[in-house]
Short mmCIF file of C-alpha atoms in Angstrom, two decimals:
data_model
loop_
_atom_site.label_atom_id
_atom_site.label_comp_id
_atom_site.label_asym_id
_atom_site.label_seq_id
_atom_site.Cartn_x
_atom_site.Cartn_y
_atom_site.Cartn_z
CA UNK G 1 -0.16 -47.33 8.52
CA UNK G 2 1.87 -46.53 5.46
CA UNK G 3 0.15 -43.28 4.67
CA UNK G 4 0.93 -40.23 6.55
CA UNK G 5 -2.10 -38.42 7.69
CA UNK G 6 -1.09 -34.92 7.61
CA UNK G 7 -3.70 -32.26 8.32
CA UNK G 8 -4.10 -29.41 5.94
CA UNK G 9 -2.48 -26.16 7.15
CA UNK G 10 -4.75 -23.94 9.15
CA UNK G 11 -5.71 -20.77 7.26
CA UNK G 12 -6.94 -17.79 9.15
CA UNK G 13 -7.99 -14.32 8.14
CA UNK G 14 -5.70 -11.50 9.20
CA UNK G 15 -5.87 -7.76 9.29
CA UNK G 16 -2.68 -5.88 8.50
CA UNK G 17 -1.77 -2.26 8.86
CA UNK G 18 1.25 -1.10 6.86
CA UNK G 19 2.86 2.32 7.48
CA UNK G 20 4.90 3.97 4.75
CA UNK G 21 6.71 7.22 4.88
CA UNK G 22 4.95 10.26 3.23
CA UNK G 23 7.36 10.11 0.33
CA UNK G 24 5.61 6.93 -0.76
CA UNK G 25 2.78 9.15 -1.93
CA UNK G 26 4.92 9.96 -4.95
CA UNK G 27 4.81 6.29 -5.89
CA UNK G 28 1.55 4.79 -4.43
CA UNK G 29 1.70 2.04 -6.88
CA UNK G 30 5.15 0.97 -5.69
CA UNK G 31 3.86 0.96 -2.14
CA UNK G 32 0.85 -1.20 -3.09
CA UNK G 33 2.96 -3.55 -5.00
CA UNK G 34 5.38 -3.85 -2.02
CA UNK G 35 2.60 -4.88 0.31
CA UNK G 36 1.21 -7.34 -2.22
CA UNK G 37 4.60 -8.93 -2.81
CA UNK G 38 5.16 -9.39 1.02
CA UNK G 39 1.71 -11.08 1.19
CA UNK G 40 1.95 -13.14 -1.95
CA UNK G 41 5.41 -14.45 -1.03
CA UNK G 42 3.82 -16.01 1.95
CA UNK G 43 0.93 -17.65 0.05
CA UNK G 44 -1.55 -15.14 1.43
CA UNK G 45 -4.85 -14.38 -0.53
CA UNK G 46 -5.64 -10.75 -0.30
CA UNK G 47 -9.24 -10.10 0.52
CA UNK G 48 -9.06 -6.27 0.38
CA UNK G 49 -6.31 -3.71 0.24
CA UNK G 50 -6.94 0.01 0.68
CA UNK G 51 -5.05 3.13 1.36
CA UNK G 52 -6.45 3.95 4.68
CA UNK G 53 -5.11 7.35 5.68
CA UNK G 54 -2.30 9.83 5.29
CA UNK G 55 -1.59 11.61 8.55
CA UNK G 56 0.79 13.20 11.00
CA UNK G 57 2.49 10.62 13.20
CA UNK G 58 2.38 10.91 16.97
CA UNK G 59 6.19 10.86 17.05
CA UNK G 60 8.99 10.78 14.52
CA UNK G 61 9.78 7.38 13.04
CA UNK G 62 13.09 7.22 11.20
CA UNK G 63 12.92 11.03 10.79
CA UNK G 64 9.37 11.02 9.25
CA UNK G 65 6.70 13.28 10.65
CA UNK G 66 3.93 12.06 8.34
CA UNK G 67 3.04 8.67 6.99
CA UNK G 68 0.64 6.77 4.65
CA UNK G 69 -1.36 3.74 6.09
CA UNK G 70 -2.57 0.79 4.13
CA UNK G 71 -5.07 -1.62 5.51
CA UNK G 72 -5.14 -5.11 4.25
CA UNK G 73 -7.43 -8.12 4.97
CA UNK G 74 -5.96 -11.43 3.81
CA UNK G 75 -6.11 -15.23 4.30
CA UNK G 76 -2.96 -16.98 5.05
CA UNK G 77 -1.70 -20.21 6.58
CA UNK G 78 -1.01 -19.56 10.21
CA UNK G 79 2.51 -21.09 9.79
CA UNK G 80 3.39 -18.26 7.36
CA UNK G 81 2.52 -15.40 9.66
CA UNK G 82 6.13 -15.27 11.14
CA UNK G 83 7.45 -14.95 7.49
CA UNK G 84 5.05 -12.13 6.80
CA UNK G 85 6.18 -10.30 9.99
CA UNK G 86 9.90 -10.93 9.23
CA UNK G 87 9.61 -9.64 5.69
CA UNK G 88 7.81 -6.50 7.05
CA UNK G 89 10.58 -5.99 9.71
CA UNK G 90 13.24 -6.38 7.09
CA UNK G 91 11.64 -4.02 4.56
CA UNK G 92 13.47 -0.77 4.09
CA UNK G 93 10.31 0.82 2.60
CA UNK G 94 7.98 0.16 5.58
CA UNK G 95 8.28 2.26 8.74
CA UNK G 96 6.05 0.00 10.78
CA UNK G 97 3.54 -2.88 10.38
CA UNK G 98 1.02 -4.70 12.47
CA UNK G 99 -0.77 -7.92 11.74
CA UNK G 100 -3.60 -9.26 13.88
CA UNK G 101 -6.07 -12.15 13.47
CA UNK G 102 -9.36 -10.65 12.18
CA UNK G 103 -11.85 -13.09 13.80
CA UNK G 104 -13.81 -10.06 15.19
CA UNK G 105 -14.30 -8.51 11.70
CA UNK G 106 -17.38 -9.61 9.83
CA UNK G 107 -16.99 -10.73 6.19
CA UNK G 108 -19.25 -7.84 4.99
CA UNK G 109 -16.91 -5.25 6.58
CA UNK G 110 -13.87 -6.75 4.82
CA UNK G 111 -15.76 -6.71 1.53
CA UNK G 112 -16.87 -3.17 1.99
CA UNK G 113 -13.25 -2.18 2.85
CA UNK G 114 -12.26 -3.33 -0.64
CA UNK G 115 -10.50 -0.29 -2.08
CA UNK G 116 -8.58 -1.80 -5.15
CA UNK G 117 -10.82 0.21 -7.57
CA UNK G 118 -10.64 3.37 -5.38
CA UNK G 119 -6.93 2.90 -5.13
CA UNK G 120 -6.57 2.36 -8.86
CA UNK G 121 -8.64 5.48 -9.50
CA UNK G 122 -6.40 7.50 -7.20
CA UNK G 123 -3.25 6.19 -8.93
CA UNK G 124 -4.72 7.05 -12.28
CA UNK G 125 -5.62 10.59 -11.19
CA UNK G 126 -2.15 11.13 -9.77
CA UNK G 127 -0.56 10.00 -13.01
CA UNK G 128 -2.77 12.22 -15.03
CA UNK G 129 -1.94 15.16 -12.76
CA UNK G 130 1.68 14.50 -13.09
CA UNK G 131 1.38 14.19 -16.92
CA UNK G 132 -0.56 17.56 -17.05
CA UNK G 133 2.01 19.23 -14.88
CA UNK G 134 4.82 17.93 -17.13
CA UNK G 135 3.01 19.22 -20.15
CA UNK G 136 2.46 22.53 -18.45
CA UNK G 137 6.15 22.73 -17.57
CA UNK G 138 7.10 21.92 -21.16
CA UNK G 139 4.77 24.66 -22.53
CA UNK G 140 6.23 27.17 -20.12
CA UNK G 141 9.83 26.42 -21.04
CA UNK G 142 9.02 26.50 -24.88
CA UNK G 143 6.98 29.77 -24.78
CA UNK G 144 9.82 32.04 -23.64
CA UNK G 145 12.18 30.78 -26.21
CA UNK G 146 9.67 31.40 -29.15
CA UNK G 147 9.09 34.86 -27.78
CA UNK G 148 12.70 35.80 -27.34
CA UNK G 149 13.50 35.04 -31.09
CA UNK G 150 11.74 38.34 -31.93
CA UNK G 151 9.97 36.94 -34.92
CA UNK G 152 6.32 37.05 -34.60
CA UNK G 153 5.56 36.89 -38.28
CA UNK G 154 3.97 40.42 -38.43
CA UNK G 155 6.82 41.95 -40.66
#
């Protein structure tokens, strides 16, 4: 035979839990992008990605008492799983990660876990709150200087 009969790579569905320090809550978009970049570099197709929880850790991890968990379901070639785990272990942003085969999870559950829109809404709300806080801070710093000039226009 002159043709090589190479079988296509085996693609499995995986469940990944990614733990970030609480400081990542200031830049949730950056944390989401980090998880997406790790997965896409290994040719993974993200089925769902959601901020799962923000909670106190059972023990300190790298000096952090609290953390933010992200849950992802994704399809990836089984040969690329080692690369995903290596990238997670080398990441300075991640505290911990765990990737498991998700054969036990029904497709409906994965689809219902889809939190991209919910996550986008939270990111938008946080940026609006930050903008409002910045505007309030700017108003507060401008108000005393106008009052301290002593001219209120009533002369």
